[in-house]
GROMACS .gro file of C-alpha atoms in nm:
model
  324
    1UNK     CA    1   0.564  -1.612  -2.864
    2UNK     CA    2   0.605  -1.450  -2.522
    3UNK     CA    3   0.644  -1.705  -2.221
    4UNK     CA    4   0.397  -1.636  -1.922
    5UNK     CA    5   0.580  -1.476  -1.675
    6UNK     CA    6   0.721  -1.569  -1.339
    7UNK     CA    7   0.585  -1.540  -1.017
    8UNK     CA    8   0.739  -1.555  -0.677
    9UNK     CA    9   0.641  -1.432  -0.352
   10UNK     CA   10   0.850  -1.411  -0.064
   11UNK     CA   11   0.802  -1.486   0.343
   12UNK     CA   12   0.460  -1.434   0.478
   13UNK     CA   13   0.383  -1.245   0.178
   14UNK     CA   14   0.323  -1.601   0.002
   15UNK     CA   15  -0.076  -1.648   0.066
   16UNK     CA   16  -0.113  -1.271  -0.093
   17UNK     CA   17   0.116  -1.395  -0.419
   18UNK     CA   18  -0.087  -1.762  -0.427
   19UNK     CA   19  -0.407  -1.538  -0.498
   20UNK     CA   20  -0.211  -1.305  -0.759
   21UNK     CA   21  -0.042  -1.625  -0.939
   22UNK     CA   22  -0.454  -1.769  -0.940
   23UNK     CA   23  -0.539  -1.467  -1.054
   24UNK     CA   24  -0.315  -1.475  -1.363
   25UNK     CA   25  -0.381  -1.859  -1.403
   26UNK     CA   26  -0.063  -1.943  -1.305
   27UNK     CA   27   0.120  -2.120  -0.969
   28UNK     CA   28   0.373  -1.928  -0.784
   29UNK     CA   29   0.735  -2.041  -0.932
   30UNK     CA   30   0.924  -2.233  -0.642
   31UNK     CA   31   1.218  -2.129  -0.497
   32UNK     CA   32   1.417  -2.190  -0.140
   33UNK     CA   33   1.467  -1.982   0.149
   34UNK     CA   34   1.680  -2.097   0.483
   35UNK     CA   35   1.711  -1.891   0.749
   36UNK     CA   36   2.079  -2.018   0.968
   37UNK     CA   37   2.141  -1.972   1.312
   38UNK     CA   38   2.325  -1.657   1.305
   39UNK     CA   39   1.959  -1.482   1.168
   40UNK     CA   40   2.154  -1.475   0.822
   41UNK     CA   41   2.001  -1.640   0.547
   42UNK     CA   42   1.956  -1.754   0.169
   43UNK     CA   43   1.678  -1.768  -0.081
   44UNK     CA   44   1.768  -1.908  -0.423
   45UNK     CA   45   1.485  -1.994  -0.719
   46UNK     CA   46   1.430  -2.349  -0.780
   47UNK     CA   47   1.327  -2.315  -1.140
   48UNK     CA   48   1.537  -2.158  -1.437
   49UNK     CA   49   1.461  -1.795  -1.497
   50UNK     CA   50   1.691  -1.722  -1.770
   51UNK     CA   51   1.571  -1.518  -2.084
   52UNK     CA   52   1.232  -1.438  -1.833
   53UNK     CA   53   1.034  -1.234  -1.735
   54UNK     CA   54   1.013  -1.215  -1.372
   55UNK     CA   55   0.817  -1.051  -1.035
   56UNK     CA   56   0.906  -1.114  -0.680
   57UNK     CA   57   0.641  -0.988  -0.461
   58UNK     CA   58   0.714  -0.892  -0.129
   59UNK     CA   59   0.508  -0.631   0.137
   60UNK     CA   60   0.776  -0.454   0.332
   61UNK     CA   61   0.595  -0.427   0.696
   62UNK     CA   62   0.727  -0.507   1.003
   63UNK     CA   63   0.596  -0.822   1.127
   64UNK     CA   64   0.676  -1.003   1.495
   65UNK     CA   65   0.880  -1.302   1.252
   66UNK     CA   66   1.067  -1.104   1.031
   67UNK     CA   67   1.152  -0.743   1.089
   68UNK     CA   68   1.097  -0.471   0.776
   69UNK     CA   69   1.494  -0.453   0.768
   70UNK     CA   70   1.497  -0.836   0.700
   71UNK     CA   71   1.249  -0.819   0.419
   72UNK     CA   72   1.445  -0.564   0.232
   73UNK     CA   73   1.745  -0.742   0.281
   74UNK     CA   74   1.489  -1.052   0.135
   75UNK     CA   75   1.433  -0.875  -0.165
   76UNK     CA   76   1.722  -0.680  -0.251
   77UNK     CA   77   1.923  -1.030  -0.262
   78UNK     CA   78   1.675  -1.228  -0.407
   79UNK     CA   79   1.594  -0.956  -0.667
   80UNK     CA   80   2.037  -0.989  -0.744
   81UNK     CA   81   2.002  -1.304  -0.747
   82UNK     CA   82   1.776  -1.356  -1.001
   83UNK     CA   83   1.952  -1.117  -1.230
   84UNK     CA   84   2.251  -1.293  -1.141
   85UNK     CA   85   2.074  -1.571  -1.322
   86UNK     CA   86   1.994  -1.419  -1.624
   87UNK     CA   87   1.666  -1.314  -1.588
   88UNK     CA   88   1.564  -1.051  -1.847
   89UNK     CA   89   1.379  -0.804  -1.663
   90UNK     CA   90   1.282  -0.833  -1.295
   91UNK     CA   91   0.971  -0.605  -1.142
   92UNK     CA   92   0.954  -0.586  -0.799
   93UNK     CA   93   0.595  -0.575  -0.690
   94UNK     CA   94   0.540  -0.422  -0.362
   95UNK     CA   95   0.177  -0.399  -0.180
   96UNK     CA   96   0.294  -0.198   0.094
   97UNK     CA   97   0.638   0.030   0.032
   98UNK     CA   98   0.888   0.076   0.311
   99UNK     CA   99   1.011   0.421   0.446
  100UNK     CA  100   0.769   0.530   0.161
  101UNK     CA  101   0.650   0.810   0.452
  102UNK     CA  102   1.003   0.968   0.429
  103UNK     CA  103   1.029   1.116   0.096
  104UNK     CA  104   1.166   1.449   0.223
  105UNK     CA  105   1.398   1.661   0.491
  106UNK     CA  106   1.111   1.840   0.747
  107UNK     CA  107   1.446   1.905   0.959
  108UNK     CA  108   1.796   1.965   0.935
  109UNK     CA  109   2.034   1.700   0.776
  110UNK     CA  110   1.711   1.453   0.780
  111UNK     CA  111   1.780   1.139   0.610
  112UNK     CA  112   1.512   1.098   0.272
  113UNK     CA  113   1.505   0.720   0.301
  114UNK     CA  114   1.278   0.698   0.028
  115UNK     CA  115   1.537   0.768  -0.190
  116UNK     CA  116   1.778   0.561  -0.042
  117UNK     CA  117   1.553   0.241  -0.083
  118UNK     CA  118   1.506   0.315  -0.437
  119UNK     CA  119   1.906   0.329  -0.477
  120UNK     CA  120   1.957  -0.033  -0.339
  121UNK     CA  121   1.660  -0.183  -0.547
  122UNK     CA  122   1.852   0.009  -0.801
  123UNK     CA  123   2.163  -0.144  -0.722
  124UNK     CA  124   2.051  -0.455  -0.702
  125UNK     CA  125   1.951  -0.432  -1.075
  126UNK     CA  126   1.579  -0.387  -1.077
  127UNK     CA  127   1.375  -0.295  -1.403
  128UNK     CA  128   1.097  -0.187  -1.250
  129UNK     CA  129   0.882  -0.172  -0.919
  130UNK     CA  130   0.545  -0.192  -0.908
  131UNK     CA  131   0.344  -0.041  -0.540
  132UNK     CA  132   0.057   0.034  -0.405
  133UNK     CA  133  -0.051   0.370  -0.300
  134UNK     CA  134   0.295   0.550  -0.146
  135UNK     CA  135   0.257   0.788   0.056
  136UNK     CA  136   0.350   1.047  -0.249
  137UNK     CA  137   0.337   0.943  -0.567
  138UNK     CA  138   0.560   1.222  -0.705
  139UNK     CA  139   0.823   1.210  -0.475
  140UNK     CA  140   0.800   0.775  -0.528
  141UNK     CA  141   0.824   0.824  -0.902
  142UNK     CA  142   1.105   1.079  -0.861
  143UNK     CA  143   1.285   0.851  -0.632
  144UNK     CA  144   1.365   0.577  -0.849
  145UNK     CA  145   1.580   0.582  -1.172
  146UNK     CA  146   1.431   0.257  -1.346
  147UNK     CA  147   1.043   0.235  -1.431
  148UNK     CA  148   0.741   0.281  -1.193
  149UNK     CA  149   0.433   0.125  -1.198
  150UNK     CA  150   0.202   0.323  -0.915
  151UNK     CA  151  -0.124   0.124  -0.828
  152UNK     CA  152  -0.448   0.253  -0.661
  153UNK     CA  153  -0.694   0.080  -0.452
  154UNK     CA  154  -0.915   0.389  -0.399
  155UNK     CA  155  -1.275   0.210  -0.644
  156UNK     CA  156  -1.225  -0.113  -0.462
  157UNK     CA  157  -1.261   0.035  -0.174
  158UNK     CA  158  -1.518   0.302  -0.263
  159UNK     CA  159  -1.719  -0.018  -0.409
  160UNK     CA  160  -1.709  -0.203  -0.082
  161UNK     CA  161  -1.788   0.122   0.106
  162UNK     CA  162  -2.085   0.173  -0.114
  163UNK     CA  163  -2.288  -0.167  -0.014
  164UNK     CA  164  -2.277  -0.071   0.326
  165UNK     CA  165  -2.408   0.323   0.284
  166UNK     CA  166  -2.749   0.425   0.263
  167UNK     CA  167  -2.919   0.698   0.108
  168UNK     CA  168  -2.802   0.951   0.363
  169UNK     CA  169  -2.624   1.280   0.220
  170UNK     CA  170  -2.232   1.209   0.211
  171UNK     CA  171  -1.926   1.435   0.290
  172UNK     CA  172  -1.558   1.314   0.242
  173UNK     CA  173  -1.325   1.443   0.481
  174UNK     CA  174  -0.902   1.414   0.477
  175UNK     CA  175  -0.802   1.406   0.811
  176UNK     CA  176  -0.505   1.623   0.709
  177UNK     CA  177  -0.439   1.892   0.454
  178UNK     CA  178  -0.166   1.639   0.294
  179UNK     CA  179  -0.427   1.410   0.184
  180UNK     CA  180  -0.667   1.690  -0.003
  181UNK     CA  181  -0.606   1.560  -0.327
  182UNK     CA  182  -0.630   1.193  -0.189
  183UNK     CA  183  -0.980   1.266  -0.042
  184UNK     CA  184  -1.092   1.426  -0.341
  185UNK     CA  185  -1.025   1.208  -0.617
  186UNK     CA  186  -1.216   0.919  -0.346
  187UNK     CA  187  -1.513   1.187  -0.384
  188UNK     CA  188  -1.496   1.165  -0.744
  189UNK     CA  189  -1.550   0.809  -0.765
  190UNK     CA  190  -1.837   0.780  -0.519
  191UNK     CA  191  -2.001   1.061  -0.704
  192UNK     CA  192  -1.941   0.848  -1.047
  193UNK     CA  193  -2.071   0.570  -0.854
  194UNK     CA  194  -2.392   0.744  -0.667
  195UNK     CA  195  -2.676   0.961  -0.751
  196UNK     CA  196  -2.541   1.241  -0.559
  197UNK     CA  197  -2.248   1.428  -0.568
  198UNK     CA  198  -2.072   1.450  -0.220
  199UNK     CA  199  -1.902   1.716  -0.072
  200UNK     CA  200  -1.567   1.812   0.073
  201UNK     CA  201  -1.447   1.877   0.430
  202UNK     CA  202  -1.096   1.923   0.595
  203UNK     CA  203  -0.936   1.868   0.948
  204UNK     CA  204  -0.679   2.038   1.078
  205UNK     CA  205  -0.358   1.856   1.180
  206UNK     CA  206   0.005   1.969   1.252
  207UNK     CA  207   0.323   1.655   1.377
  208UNK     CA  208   0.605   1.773   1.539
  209UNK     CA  209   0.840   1.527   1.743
  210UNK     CA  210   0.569   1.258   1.678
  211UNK     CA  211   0.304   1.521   1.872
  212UNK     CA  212  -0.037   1.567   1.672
  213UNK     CA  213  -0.242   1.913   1.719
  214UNK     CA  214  -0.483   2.044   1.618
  215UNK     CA  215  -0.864   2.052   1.618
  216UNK     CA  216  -1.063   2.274   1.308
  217UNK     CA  217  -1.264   2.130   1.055
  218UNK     CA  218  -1.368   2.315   0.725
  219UNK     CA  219  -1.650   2.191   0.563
  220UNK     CA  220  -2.035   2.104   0.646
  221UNK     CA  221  -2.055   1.765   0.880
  222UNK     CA  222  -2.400   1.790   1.009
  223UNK     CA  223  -2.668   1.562   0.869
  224UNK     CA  224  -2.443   1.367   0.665
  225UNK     CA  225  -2.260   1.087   0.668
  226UNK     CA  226  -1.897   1.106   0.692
  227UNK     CA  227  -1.600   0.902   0.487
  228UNK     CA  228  -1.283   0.947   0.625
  229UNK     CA  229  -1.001   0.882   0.380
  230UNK     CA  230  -0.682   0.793   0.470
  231UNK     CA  231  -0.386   0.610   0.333
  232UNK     CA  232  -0.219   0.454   0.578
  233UNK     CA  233  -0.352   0.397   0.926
  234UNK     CA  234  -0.032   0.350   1.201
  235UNK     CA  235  -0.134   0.409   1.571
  236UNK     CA  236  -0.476   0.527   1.434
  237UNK     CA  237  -0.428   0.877   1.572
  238UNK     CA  238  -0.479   1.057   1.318
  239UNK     CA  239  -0.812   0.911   1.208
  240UNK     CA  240  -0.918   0.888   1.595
  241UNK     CA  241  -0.906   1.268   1.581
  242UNK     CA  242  -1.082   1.305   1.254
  243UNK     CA  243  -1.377   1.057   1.396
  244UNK     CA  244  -1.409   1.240   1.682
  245UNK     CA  245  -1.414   1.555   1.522
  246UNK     CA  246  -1.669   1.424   1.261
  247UNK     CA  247  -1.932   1.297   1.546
  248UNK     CA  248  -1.877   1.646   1.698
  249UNK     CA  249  -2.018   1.830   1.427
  250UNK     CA  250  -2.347   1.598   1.428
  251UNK     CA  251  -2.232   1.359   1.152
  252UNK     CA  252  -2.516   1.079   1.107
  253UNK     CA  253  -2.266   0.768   1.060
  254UNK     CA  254  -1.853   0.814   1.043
  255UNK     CA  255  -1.692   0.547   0.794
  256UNK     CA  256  -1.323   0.505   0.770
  257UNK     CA  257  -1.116   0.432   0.394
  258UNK     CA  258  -0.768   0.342   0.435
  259UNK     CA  259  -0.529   0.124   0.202
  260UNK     CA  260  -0.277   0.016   0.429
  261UNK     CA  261  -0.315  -0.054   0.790
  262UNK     CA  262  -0.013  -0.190   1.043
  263UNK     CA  263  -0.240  -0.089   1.354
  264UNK     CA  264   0.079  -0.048   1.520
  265UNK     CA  265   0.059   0.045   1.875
  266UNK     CA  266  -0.226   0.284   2.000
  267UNK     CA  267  -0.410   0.162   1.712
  268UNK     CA  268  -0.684  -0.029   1.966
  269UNK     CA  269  -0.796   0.296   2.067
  270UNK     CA  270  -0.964   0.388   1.711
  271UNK     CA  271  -1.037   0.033   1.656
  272UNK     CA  272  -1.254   0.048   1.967
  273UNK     CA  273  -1.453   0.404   1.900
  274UNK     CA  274  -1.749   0.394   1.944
  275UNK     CA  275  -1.798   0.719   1.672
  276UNK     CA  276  -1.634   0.483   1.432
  277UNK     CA  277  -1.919   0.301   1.219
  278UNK     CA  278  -1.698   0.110   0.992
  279UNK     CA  279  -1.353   0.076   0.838
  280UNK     CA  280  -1.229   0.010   0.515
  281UNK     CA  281  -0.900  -0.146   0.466
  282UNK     CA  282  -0.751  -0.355   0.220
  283UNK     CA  283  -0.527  -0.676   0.243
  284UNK     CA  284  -0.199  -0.501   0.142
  285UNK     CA  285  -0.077  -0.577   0.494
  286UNK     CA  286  -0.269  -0.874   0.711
  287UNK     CA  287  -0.357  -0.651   0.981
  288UNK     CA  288  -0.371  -0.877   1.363
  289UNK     CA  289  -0.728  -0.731   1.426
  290UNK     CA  290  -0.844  -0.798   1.800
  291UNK     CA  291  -1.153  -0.991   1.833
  292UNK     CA  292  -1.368  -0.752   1.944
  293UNK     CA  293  -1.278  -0.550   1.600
  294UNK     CA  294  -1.366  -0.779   1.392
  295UNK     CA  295  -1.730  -0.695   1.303
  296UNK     CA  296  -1.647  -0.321   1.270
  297UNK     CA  297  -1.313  -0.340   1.038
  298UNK     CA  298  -1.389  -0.489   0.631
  299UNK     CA  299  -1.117  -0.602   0.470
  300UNK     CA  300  -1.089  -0.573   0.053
  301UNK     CA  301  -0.901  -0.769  -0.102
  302UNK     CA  302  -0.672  -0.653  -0.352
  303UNK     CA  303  -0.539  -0.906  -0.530
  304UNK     CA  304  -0.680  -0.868  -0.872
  305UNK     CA  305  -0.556  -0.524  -0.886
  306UNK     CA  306  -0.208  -0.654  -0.900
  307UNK     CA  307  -0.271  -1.010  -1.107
  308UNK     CA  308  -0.440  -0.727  -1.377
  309UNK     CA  309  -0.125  -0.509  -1.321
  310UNK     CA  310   0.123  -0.735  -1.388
  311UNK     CA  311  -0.089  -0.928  -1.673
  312UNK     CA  312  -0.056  -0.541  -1.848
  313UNK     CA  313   0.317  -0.464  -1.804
  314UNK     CA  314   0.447  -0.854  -1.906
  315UNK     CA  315   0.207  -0.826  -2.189
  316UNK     CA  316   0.469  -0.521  -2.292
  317UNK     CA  317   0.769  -0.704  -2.184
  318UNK     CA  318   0.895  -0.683  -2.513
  319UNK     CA  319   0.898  -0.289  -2.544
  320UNK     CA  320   1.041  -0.144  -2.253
  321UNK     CA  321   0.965   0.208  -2.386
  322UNK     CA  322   0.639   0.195  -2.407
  323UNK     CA  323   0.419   0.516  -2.219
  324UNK     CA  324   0.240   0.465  -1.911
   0.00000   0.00000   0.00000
């Protein structure tokens, strides 16, 4: 009979792994970390892991504690370590993926750091890891050597967008070419979902040296309601522009969708909009939202995506091989 697997969660990423292990009926497995005064430190499990099948769940953001370089460093020795123990397979499940935005050279000699993360997870003897919506899921799947498990959070959130939209004709808009397909296959579920079937639009958007431009819009905005998709939201530029853009063209309410959001710096600016009706984000990363925010931003959790994901793969821990 196959044991239940083993859960741990790492850091601040704890309360997020609590709610997986509850998910899965289980408690999250114990372990130690110590952090010593030279900002070195040591995480060891405090149960036997032998023969089992284990996760260690850890979102790689940078957070004012614990920088993203210290989290990898979290992981990649507390994924060896495990192994070291004789753990039988060890998935590293990952709500929000590192570097995942550099999975190619856009100049010369440009570093492609995706890779390079998936080389020390590799090195550290990982089986498989397990993340929610990279940046590209090709280039994620061609980084790594050792199995992928991609997740997608895109009918939670279309689900929690849905109670709050009326009957109002809808158009989904990517705020960059990059994310057509992205947008797209969020149209497809609200038209699954809805009696209508909504329609396409595209803004423009060139980066160069961190420097956005770029102001068209393909697509018919007026007298509907716009949904924004998006899958990561940083200083909140880019979906700032799109809003804008969006109320321009006579849209009747703008509603943001993004899966991860580190509202890094400039990120107040879309938060406070006023063309901004509401925005969807899930729980991937805790997001500090200001006060004043709160009522606009709706957060989705996304825990039982992952409790159902791992509750698949450990129910196939005994044939590696099998297709996903």
């Amino acid at each position: 009979m196959l044991e239940e697997p083993l859960l741990f969660a790492l850091g601040t990423s704890q309360p997020f792994g609590a709610q997986v292990a509850a998910e899965l009926g289980l408690a999250l497995a114990p372990h130690e970390e110590r952090r010593f005064e030279d900002h070195e430190s040591k995480l060891r499990p405090l149960i036997g892991v032998r023969g089992r099948d284990v996760y260690v769940l850890h979102s790689l953001h940078n957070e004012a504690a614990s920088s993203v370089h210290d989290k990898l460093c979290e992981l990649l020795f507390f994924v060896a370590t495990i192994k070291d123990a004789g753990a039988v397979r060890v998935t590293a499940v990952i709500p929000y993926l590192c570097y995942a935005r550099k999975d190619r050279r856009t100049k010369p000699r440009d570093p492609v750091t995706t890779r390079y993360v998936a080389q020390l997870l590799e090195a550290m003897g990982i089986d498989c890891v397990m993340a929610l919506e990279v940046h590209n899921r090709q280039a994620f799947d061609n980084a790594f050597r050792c199995r992928t498990e991609h997740l997608e959070a895109r009918v939670q959130l279309a689900e929690a967008l849905l109670e709050k939209l009326g009957d109002e004709p809808l158009v989904v808009v990517s705020p960059d070419p990059g994310g057509a397909k992205r947008a797209e296959l969020f149209r497809q579920v609200l038209a699954e979902r809805t009696s209508q079937e909504p329609t396409m639009a595209f803004a423009e958007k060139h980066r160069s040296s961190g420097i956005i431009t770029g102001s068209a819009m393909v697509g018919e905005i007026s007298g509907r309601a716009a949904v924004i998709v998006d899958d990561l939201i940083s200083s909140g530029a880019t979906l700032l522009r799109a809003v804008e853009a969006c109320r321009a063209q006579n849209a009747t309410a703008v509603y943001a969708v993004a899966t991860h959001a580190l509202f890094a710096a400039g990120s107040q600016h879309l938060l406070g909009a006023p063309g901004l009706d509401q925005l969807f984000i899930t729980n991937s990363v805790m997001p500090q939202v200001p006060p004043s925010a709160r009522a606009k931003v709706h957060l989705v959790p996304i825990e039982p995506l992952f409790a159902r994901a791992i509750s698949a793969l450990h129910s196939h821990a005994e044939s590696p091989a099998l297709e996903t």
